[in-house]
Amino acid sequence: MNSGISFPSHRENRFYQGVAATFVANALQAVNFLGDRFLRQSHHPFTAIEDLYRHSMDSAFAVTESFLVTGAPHASAYYPRDFAWFYPDVLDPDTIMDSQDAVRRARLLDKSVRLLLEAVRANVVTTTIVPAGRARYLGVNYFSRPSDTLLGILAGLRQMISAEERGSSYLAMSQCAHAGRLLLAEYCGDLKRAILQLASELEPFNDDGSTYLLCDASAPRSAATDTRAERRRFVTNACVYTTFVWGVQLGIVNENELKRLGRDLAQYKRDLLHLFGKGGYIRHSLDGATGSPVSSVALDFVGVHRGFWDMSEESERALFAATAGLIIAEPRFRIPGTFHFLVSADNPRNKMIHKIAAPAYQGRSSWPTFNVEFADRMLDYDEFSGSNTYRSCARGILKDIRTATEVHGGYQELISEQGLKYRTWAYKGAVAHSWFPRFLSVWRRAHGTPLLQWND
């Protein structure tokens, strides 16, 4: 493989949505889960972190892949949100093994983002895209409409465009940045239309005589942890805010064009912090029953990389610290004896589908990737406050993720409440290969030195 990269030309893809498309997509996903249940092979028997990483990268970015996905049984479906939540450091030079690895990553990222932009042009902005063969794709929403699909697409574009700014000597990085700029120019109008449509869908929500704007005031919208199908969630609204900010930063929309919000973006963010942080911490959802503070928070409040939280204001840091403090101090949030934090202290809706096929994302399971983001937000807090408040905790989180990776034979998508591989009847557990680089990036930030080094 050459050190350069040639990006594929546009090909005709067709996208479908509706009742029939949803039925076919559900059938395909059922086949995927059953195939994983009965056909999944055991993972490669590596134990050293270096070997596990190399095997993971060879798998995640294989030249035969057509889209960037994890190793989960539902990974044959494509999730636009993942580029914001789980894949923000695919092109981090410190995580790239050699020039061939760089080429494979850049090519796969380009193919993936291009397909998602074609879906936006076709007005298919859904949580999930299921390939149905012969350049045919089914757009389907599981549980509810998305809050973070556009966010994921913008995250993929941002990563491509900034690739050459990361101090890499790989030619593929500058070529990927050029391809990203071309994609932005080609699909800017389509993205603008979709972002303004999202802005028009915000609804007024009245609380104590004040009016706020929410994306999910009357009906749920999904984010990375969406299986409770709740309304008025912090994370979904934080995703929408970040989508607007990134759209302005990329030059897709002008902030004045978002005035239909009724206020500027800075005020919009202050409103969200005030509404969800009235108790002195960030409440997971306004729609749930009022209970103890620790039962009202969830780990997904940490948001996405360079997303809602910027820690620039003392009041914002105080809300983060109070929410983090509740999670750190509560034993129900932690796998015993570790710094591995669960998504929530309670799991009120563990439905039958979660026991048979799908993970109970919003319940008592641990997402290593959310733990990594928790560690990264801690480092953000220390950086902006000029303190050393959280560094030891962040390092503890990363150390335990490394241990779990070596014990379980790869970077897990989910870990059970007992610290084991997450398993349901049809979900035998997944090695989240393509999430691994993010872990290495945050490790480097926490320790000042890379966990793994290559000589290419």
C-alpha positions as a printed NumPy array, in Angstrom:
array([[  0.   ,   0.   ,   0.   ],
       [  1.312,   3.418,  -0.918],
       [  1.715,   6.211,   1.59 ],
       [ -0.674,   8.378,  -0.445],
       [ -4.401,   7.985,  -0.647],
       [ -6.873,   8.239,  -3.487],
       [-10.429,   8.963,  -2.487],
       [-13.275,   7.282,  -4.368],
       [-15.465,   9.289,  -6.665],
       [-19.142,   9.786,  -5.934],
       [-21.315,   6.814,  -6.739],
       [-25.081,   6.616,  -6.847],
       [-26.444,   5.568,  -3.475],
       [-30.13 ,   5.404,  -2.712],
       [-31.721,   5.915,   0.667],
       [-35.119,   4.777,   1.844],
       [-37.19 ,   5.423,   4.934],
       [-40.716,   4.729,   6.068],
       [-42.722,   1.811,   7.423],
       [-41.468,  -0.704,   4.861],
       [-37.847,   0.401,   5.285],
       [-38.144,   0.083,   9.063],
       [-39.579,  -3.42 ,   8.771],
       [-36.756,  -4.571,   6.495],
       [-34.135,  -2.851,   8.684],
       [-35.468,  -4.608,  11.788],
       [-35.336,  -7.955,  10.006],
       [-31.74 ,  -7.361,   8.903],
       [-30.735,  -6.36 ,  12.417],
       [-32.36 ,  -9.496,  13.852],
       [-30.297, -11.572,  11.445],
       [-27.173,  -9.681,  12.508],
       [-27.769, -10.436,  16.179],
       [-28.553, -14.093,  15.529],
       [-25.465, -14.424,  13.372],
       [-23.363, -12.922,  16.13 ],
       [-24.97 , -15.226,  18.687],
       [-24.144, -18.424,  16.836],
       [-21.212, -17.563,  14.572],
       [-18.975, -15.127,  16.486],
       [-15.48 , -16.506,  16.825],
       [-13.378, -16.119,  19.957],
       [-11.133, -13.09 ,  20.061],
       [ -7.466, -13.268,  19.208],
       [ -5.627, -14.639,  22.28 ],
       [ -3.429, -11.609,  22.924],
       [ -2.825, -10.271,  26.412],
       [ -0.208,  -7.525,  25.928],
       [ -1.737,  -4.098,  25.286],
       [  0.55 ,  -3.524,  22.286],
       [ -0.597,  -6.698,  20.533],
       [ -4.229,  -6.058,  21.38 ],
       [ -4.03 ,  -2.577,  19.904],
       [ -2.34 ,  -3.665,  16.693],
       [ -4.892,  -6.438,  16.193],
       [ -7.724,  -3.988,  16.897],
       [ -6.455,  -1.423,  14.389],
       [ -5.936,  -4.058,  11.713],
       [ -9.534,  -5.111,  12.267],
       [-11.166,  -1.696,  12.663],
       [ -9.551,  -0.139,   9.603],
       [ -9.168,  -3.133,   7.312],
       [ -9.123,  -2.249,   3.618],
       [-12.181,  -4.449,   3.109],
       [-14.337,  -2.305,   5.414],
       [-16.887,  -0.023,   3.761],
       [-17.795,   2.064,   6.81 ],
       [-16.258,   2.881,  10.177],
       [-17.998,   0.745,  12.815],
       [-17.27 ,  -1.035,  16.085],
       [-17.061,  -4.773,  16.519],
       [-20.58 ,  -5.009,  17.953],
       [-23.232,  -7.357,  16.566],
       [-25.279,  -4.363,  15.467],
       [-22.248,  -2.793,  13.781],
       [-23.402,  -3.788,  10.318],
       [-25.728,  -0.82 ,  10.771],
       [-24.214,   2.656,  10.617],
       [-24.65 ,   5.193,  13.404],
       [-23.798,   8.803,  12.433],
       [-23.652,   9.842,  16.114],
       [-20.612,   7.637,  16.675],
       [-18.282,  10.106,  14.976],
       [-18.97 ,  12.578,  17.779],
       [-19.314,  10.22 ,  20.727],
       [-16.825,   7.453,  19.971],
       [-14.514,   8.217,  17.019],
       [-13.099,  11.732,  17.63 ],
       [ -9.441,  10.666,  17.545],
       [ -9.265,   8.292,  14.599],
       [ -6.662,  10.603,  13.021],
       [ -4.648,  11.43 ,  16.15 ],
       [ -1.026,  10.886,  15.028],
       [ -0.084,   9.456,  18.428],
       [ -2.523,   6.588,  17.859],
       [ -1.483,   5.749,  14.273],
       [  0.919,   2.807,  13.958],
       [  2.451,   3.467,  10.529],
       [  1.805,   5.071,   7.133],
       [ -0.359,   2.185,   5.974],
       [ -2.511,   2.526,   9.069],
       [ -2.856,   6.257,   8.337],
       [ -3.976,   5.574,   4.764],
       [ -6.554,   3.011,   5.838],
       [ -8.01 ,   5.31 ,   8.5  ],
       [ -8.198,   8.352,   6.221],
       [ -9.808,   6.38 ,   3.413],
       [-12.392,   4.759,   5.665],
       [-13.258,   8.039,   7.379],
       [-13.747,   9.709,   4.009],
       [-15.982,   6.91 ,   2.722],
       [-18.066,   6.98 ,   5.88 ],
       [-18.565,  10.742,   6.064],
       [-19.309,  10.934,   2.339],
       [-22.083,   8.351,   2.69 ],
       [-23.616,  10.209,   5.635],
       [-23.56 ,  13.476,   3.698],
       [-25.329,  11.776,   0.808],
       [-27.994,  10.67 ,   3.278],
       [-28.419,  14.278,   4.463],
       [-28.788,  15.385,   0.832],
       [-31.505,  12.747,   0.438],
       [-33.193,  14.186,   3.55 ],
       [-32.59 ,  10.975,   5.507],
       [-31.39 ,  12.278,   8.885],
       [-31.994,   9.265,  11.115],
       [-30.344,   7.582,  14.069],
       [-29.42 ,   4.502,  12.059],
       [-28.559,   3.615,   8.469],
       [-28.807,  -0.062,   7.579],
       [-27.109,  -1.219,   4.361],
       [-29.428,  -3.32 ,   2.22 ],
       [-27.099,  -4.248,  -0.638],
       [-26.336,  -2.767,  -4.066],
       [-25.784,   0.784,  -2.82 ],
       [-29.172,   0.775,  -1.08 ],
       [-29.546,   2.065,   2.474],
       [-32.43 ,   2.13 ,   4.91 ],
       [-32.819,   5.051,   7.291],
       [-34.546,   4.127,  10.539],
       [-35.092,   5.716,  13.936],
       [-34.978,   3.398,  16.94 ],
       [-37.013,   4.687,  19.884],
       [-37.182,   8.311,  18.734],
       [-35.898,  10.948,  16.341],
       [-32.21 ,  11.836,  16.661],
       [-30.64 ,  14.698,  18.533],
       [-27.054,  13.916,  17.603],
       [-27.006,  12.607,  14.017],
       [-25.993,  15.946,  12.525],
       [-23.537,  16.377,  15.392],
       [-21.817,  13.129,  14.409],
       [-21.616,  14.11 ,  10.755],
       [-20.122,  17.488,  11.644],
       [-17.659,  15.737,  13.97 ],
       [-16.488,  13.526,  11.114],
       [-16.031,  16.536,   8.847],
       [-14.191,  18.484,  11.56 ],
       [-11.815,  15.611,  12.105],
       [-11.043,  15.333,   8.4  ],
       [-10.515,  19.068,   7.927],
       [ -8.23 ,  19.388,  10.98 ],
       [ -6.161,  16.305,  10.123],
       [ -3.19 ,  18.262,   8.78 ],
       [ -3.143,  20.546,  11.833],
       [ -2.14 ,  17.738,  14.201],
       [  1.569,  17.727,  13.422],
       [  1.601,  14.476,  11.481],
       [  4.191,  13.585,   8.857],
       [  1.795,  11.22 ,   7.096],
       [  0.823,  12.372,   3.6  ],
       [ -2.59 ,  10.793,   4.052],
       [ -3.448,  13.38 ,   6.691],
       [ -3.068,  16.395,   4.398],
       [ -4.937,  14.568,   1.653],
       [ -7.726,  13.744,   4.067],
       [ -7.947,  17.407,   5.117],
       [ -8.22 ,  18.441,   1.46 ],
       [-10.96 ,  15.865,   0.889],
       [-12.798,  17.173,   3.963],
       [-12.745,  20.741,   2.656],
       [-14.121,  19.562,  -0.682],
       [-16.91 ,  17.654,   1.054],
       [-17.802,  20.682,   3.159],
       [-18.02 ,  22.867,   0.069],
       [-20.096,  20.297,  -1.831],
       [-22.608,  19.548,   0.923],
       [-22.666,  22.852,   2.804],
       [-26.112,  23.762,   1.502],
       [-27.571,  20.406,   2.499],
       [-26.102,  20.668,   5.987],
       [-27.392,  24.215,   6.384],
       [-30.901,  23.109,   5.464],
       [-30.754,  20.246,   7.971],
       [-29.365,  22.424,  10.791],
       [-31.986,  25.115,  10.287],
       [-34.656,  22.418,  10.236],
       [-33.338,  21.165,  13.587],
       [-33.457,  24.716,  14.943],
       [-37.074,  25.087,  13.831],
       [-38.016,  21.966,  15.796],
       [-37.097,  23.421,  19.189],
       [-40.126,  23.801,  21.436],
       [-40.896,  26.167,  24.314],
       [-40.794,  24.697,  27.801],
       [-42.133,  26.672,  30.747],
       [-40.583,  26.322,  34.176],
       [-41.254,  28.55 ,  37.18 ],
       [-42.521,  31.336,  34.956],
       [-39.534,  31.269,  32.584],
       [-39.565,  29.931,  29.032],
       [-36.79 ,  27.738,  27.703],
       [-36.258,  26.029,  24.35 ],
       [-35.796,  22.251,  24.254],
       [-35.476,  19.781,  21.424],
       [-37.5  ,  17.191,  23.336],
       [-40.075,  19.164,  25.302],
       [-43.028,  17.04 ,  24.117],
       [-41.458,  13.857,  22.711],
       [-38.185,  11.967,  23.211],
       [-35.188,  12.433,  20.964],
       [-32.362,   9.963,  21.004],
       [-28.728,  10.408,  21.917],
       [-25.988,   7.885,  22.608],
       [-27.91 ,   6.413,  25.546],
       [-31.483,   6.404,  24.352],
       [-33.193,   3.218,  25.493],
       [-35.19 ,   4.902,  28.246],
       [-36.88 ,   7.022,  25.555],
       [-37.137,   9.937,  27.976],
       [-38.095,  13.524,  27.297],
       [-36.321,  16.653,  28.469],
       [-32.873,  15.128,  28.829],
       [-29.756,  17.167,  29.344],
       [-27.599,  15.204,  26.945],
       [-29.981,  15.474,  23.981],
       [-30.257,  19.234,  24.361],
       [-26.507,  19.598,  24.865],
       [-26.033,  17.721,  21.583],
       [-28.329,  20.112,  19.722],
       [-26.548,  23.153,  21.168],
       [-23.185,  21.728,  20.104],
       [-24.525,  21.048,  16.603],
       [-25.392,  24.738,  16.242],
       [-21.99 ,  25.854,  17.566],
       [-20.073,  23.531,  15.26 ],
       [-22.247,  24.574,  12.321],
       [-21.253,  28.199,  12.952],
       [-17.576,  27.303,  13.415],
       [-17.508,  25.41 ,  10.106],
       [-19.161,  28.311,   8.275],
       [-22.261,  26.292,   7.419],
       [-24.671,  28.682,   9.129],
       [-24.369,  32.208,  10.42 ],
       [-25.258,  32.756,  14.043],
       [-27.774,  35.384,  12.965],
       [-29.58 ,  32.695,  10.976],
       [-30.161,  30.846,  14.221],
       [-31.971,  33.795,  15.774],
       [-35.161,  31.789,  15.47 ],
       [-33.937,  30.371,  18.764],
       [-35.071,  33.673,  20.206],
       [-31.661,  34.335,  21.749],
       [-27.988,  34.032,  20.883],
       [-26.065,  30.806,  21.379],
       [-24.35 ,  31.999,  24.556],
       [-27.722,  32.724,  26.155],
       [-29.086,  29.413,  24.877],
       [-26.292,  27.584,  26.71 ],
       [-26.783,  29.598,  29.902],
       [-30.477,  28.704,  29.786],
       [-29.72 ,  24.993,  29.518],
       [-27.252,  25.125,  32.398],
       [-29.746,  27.04 ,  34.525],
       [-32.645,  24.717,  33.72 ],
       [-30.832,  21.415,  34.213],
       [-28.545,  22.703,  36.963],
       [-31.088,  24.304,  39.285],
       [-30.215,  21.877,  42.07 ],
       [-26.526,  22.724,  41.9  ],
       [-25.718,  19.707,  39.71 ],
       [-26.691,  18.613,  36.188],
       [-29.867,  16.594,  36.333],
       [-30.085,  13.801,  33.751],
       [-33.726,  14.455,  32.844],
       [-36.423,  16.906,  33.861],
       [-39.09 ,  14.329,  33.088],
       [-38.159,  11.757,  35.715],
       [-39.512,  11.493,  39.226],
       [-37.849,  13.737,  41.763],
       [-35.528,  11.7  ,  43.95 ],
       [-32.156,  11.853,  45.615],
       [-29.509,  13.789,  43.679],
       [-27.471,  10.681,  42.951],
       [-30.531,   9.049,  41.362],
       [-31.012,  12.082,  39.133],
       [-27.609,  12.141,  37.427],
       [-25.99 ,   9.965,  34.769],
       [-22.467,   9.579,  33.441],
       [-23.419,  10.654,  29.916],
       [-23.573,  14.264,  31.133],
       [-19.883,  14.532,  30.189],
       [-20.924,  15.073,  26.584],
       [-18.686,  14.821,  23.539],
       [-15.097,  15.799,  22.827],
       [-14.845,  19.605,  22.528],
       [-18.612,  19.728,  22.793],
       [-20.953,  21.363,  25.288],
       [-18.506,  21.7  ,  28.19 ],
       [-15.685,  24.188,  27.713],
       [-15.033,  24.93 ,  31.432],
       [-14.259,  28.565,  30.649],
       [-16.61 ,  29.97 ,  33.294],
       [-16.416,  29.332,  37.014],
       [-20.157,  28.646,  37.284],
       [-19.899,  25.957,  34.617],
       [-16.962,  24.338,  36.373],
       [-18.938,  24.357,  39.627],
       [-21.822,  22.463,  38.011],
       [-19.417,  19.936,  36.519],
       [-17.631,  19.45 ,  39.84 ],
       [-20.867,  18.985,  41.775],
       [-22.202,  16.412,  39.282],
       [-18.877,  14.586,  39.107],
       [-18.726,  14.58 ,  42.895],
       [-22.086,  12.81 ,  43.15 ],
       [-20.947,  10.115,  40.722],
       [-17.522,   9.604,  42.295],
       [-18.869,   9.387,  45.854],
       [-21.766,   7.006,  45.19 ],
       [-20.804,   3.282,  45.426],
       [-23.682,   2.302,  43.137],
       [-21.964,   4.177,  40.305],
       [-18.83 ,   2.069,  40.462],
       [-17.712,  -1.46 ,  39.739],
       [-16.395,  -2.455,  43.192],
       [-12.693,  -1.911,  43.736],
       [-12.22 ,   0.076,  40.519],
       [-12.507,   3.511,  38.941],
       [-14.88 ,   2.039,  36.375],
       [-18.087,   4.057,  36.514],
       [-21.527,   2.804,  35.478],
       [-23.901,   4.905,  33.401],
       [-26.367,   5.389,  36.256],
       [-27.1  ,   4.334,  39.804],
       [-30.546,   3.005,  38.876],
       [-32.011,   1.125,  35.936],
       [-35.763,   1.645,  35.973],
       [-36.526,   0.308,  32.505],
       [-34.637,  -2.883,  31.858],
       [-37.052,  -4.227,  29.272],
       [-37.252,  -7.714,  27.813],
       [-35.442,  -6.626,  24.636],
       [-32.425,  -5.682,  26.772],
       [-32.252,  -9.203,  28.174],
       [-32.578, -10.891,  24.792],
       [-30.687,  -8.802,  22.281],
       [-29.783,  -5.222,  23.099],
       [-27.701,  -3.6  ,  25.841],
       [-29.452,  -1.606,  28.548],
       [-27.361,   1.423,  27.674],
       [-28.846,   3.748,  30.226],
       [-28.717,   1.279,  33.087],
       [-26.19 ,  -0.381,  35.324],
       [-23.525,  -1.158,  32.78 ],
       [-20.218,   0.553,  32.105],
       [-19.243,   2.132,  28.816],
       [-15.455,   2.381,  28.72 ],
       [-15.773,   5.202,  26.212],
       [-17.941,   7.279,  28.591],
       [-15.359,   6.665,  31.293],
       [-12.682,   7.974,  28.937],
       [-14.742,  11.106,  28.286],
       [-15.284,  11.508,  32.037],
       [-11.508,  11.432,  32.479],
       [-11.027,  13.936,  29.664],
       [-13.574,  16.383,  31.126],
       [-11.74 ,  16.063,  34.451],
       [ -8.543,  17.08 ,  32.717],
       [-10.412,  19.98 ,  31.091],
       [-11.513,  21.113,  34.545],
       [ -7.978,  20.98 ,  35.929],
       [ -6.586,  22.839,  32.92 ],
       [ -9.055,  25.728,  33.073],
       [ -9.153,  25.991,  36.866],
       [ -5.365,  25.826,  37.2  ],
       [ -5.701,  23.033,  39.741],
       [ -4.779,  19.383,  40.093],
       [ -8.172,  18.302,  41.391],
       [ -9.005,  15.35 ,  39.18 ],
       [ -5.804,  14.12 ,  37.518],
       [ -5.316,  11.167,  39.867],
       [ -8.933,  10.07 ,  39.382],
       [ -8.615,  10.427,  35.602],
       [ -5.491,   8.284,  35.665],
       [ -7.296,   5.719,  37.794],
       [-10.097,   5.496,  35.237],
       [ -7.657,   4.984,  32.387],
       [ -5.62 ,   2.42 ,  34.338],
       [ -8.703,   0.317,  35.004],
       [ -9.768,   0.516,  31.348],
       [ -6.331,  -0.731,  30.35 ],
       [ -6.644,  -3.594,  32.853],
       [-10.098,  -4.514,  31.564],
       [ -8.812,  -4.409,  27.975],
       [ -6.02 ,  -6.845,  28.78 ],
       [ -8.251,  -9.125,  30.876],
       [-11.053,  -9.293,  28.32 ],
       [ -8.842,  -9.44 ,  25.242],
       [ -9.665,  -6.085,  23.713],
       [-11.318,  -2.724,  24.242],
       [-14.884,  -3.541,  25.244],
       [-18.009,  -1.772,  24.104],
       [-19.722,  -2.506,  27.417],
       [-18.742,  -4.018,  30.747],
       [-21.287,  -5.513,  33.111],
       [-22.104,  -4.329,  36.599],
       [-19.817,  -7.095,  37.905],
       [-16.873,  -6.012,  35.737],
       [-17.34 ,  -8.852,  33.235],
       [-18.021,  -8.804,  29.512],
       [-21.527,  -7.527,  28.867],
       [-23.692, -10.369,  27.587],
       [-27.315, -10.866,  26.685],
       [-28.679, -13.954,  24.974],
       [-27.975, -12.588,  21.494],
       [-25.269, -10.074,  22.414],
       [-22.195, -12.088,  23.263],
       [-20.021,  -9.063,  23.872],
       [-18.123,  -6.851,  21.48 ],
       [-14.579,  -5.6  ,  21.13 ],
       [-14.97 ,  -1.931,  20.227],
       [-11.902,  -1.787,  17.992],
       [-12.483,   1.664,  16.539],
       [-13.009,   3.265,  19.979],
       [ -9.516,   2.252,  21.092],
       [ -7.628,   5.297,  19.672],
       [ -9.641,   7.702,  21.821],
       [ -8.412,   5.88 ,  24.914],
       [ -4.791,   6.301,  23.798],
       [ -5.317,  10.018,  23.119],
       [ -6.671,  10.723,  26.594],
       [ -4.005,   8.509,  28.192],
       [ -1.337,  10.686,  26.565],
       [ -3.035,  13.797,  27.905],
       [ -3.363,  12.411,  31.438],
       [  0.181,  11.087,  31.723],
       [  2.133,  13.37 ,  29.397],
       [  3.61 ,  10.382,  27.572],
       [  2.023,   7.906,  25.137],
       [  1.005,   4.471,  26.303],
       [  2.228,   2.927,  23.066],
       [  4.901,   4.097,  20.624],
       [  5.78 ,   3.161,  17.074],
       [  8.907,   3.74 ,  15.032],
       [  7.417,   4.393,  11.623]])
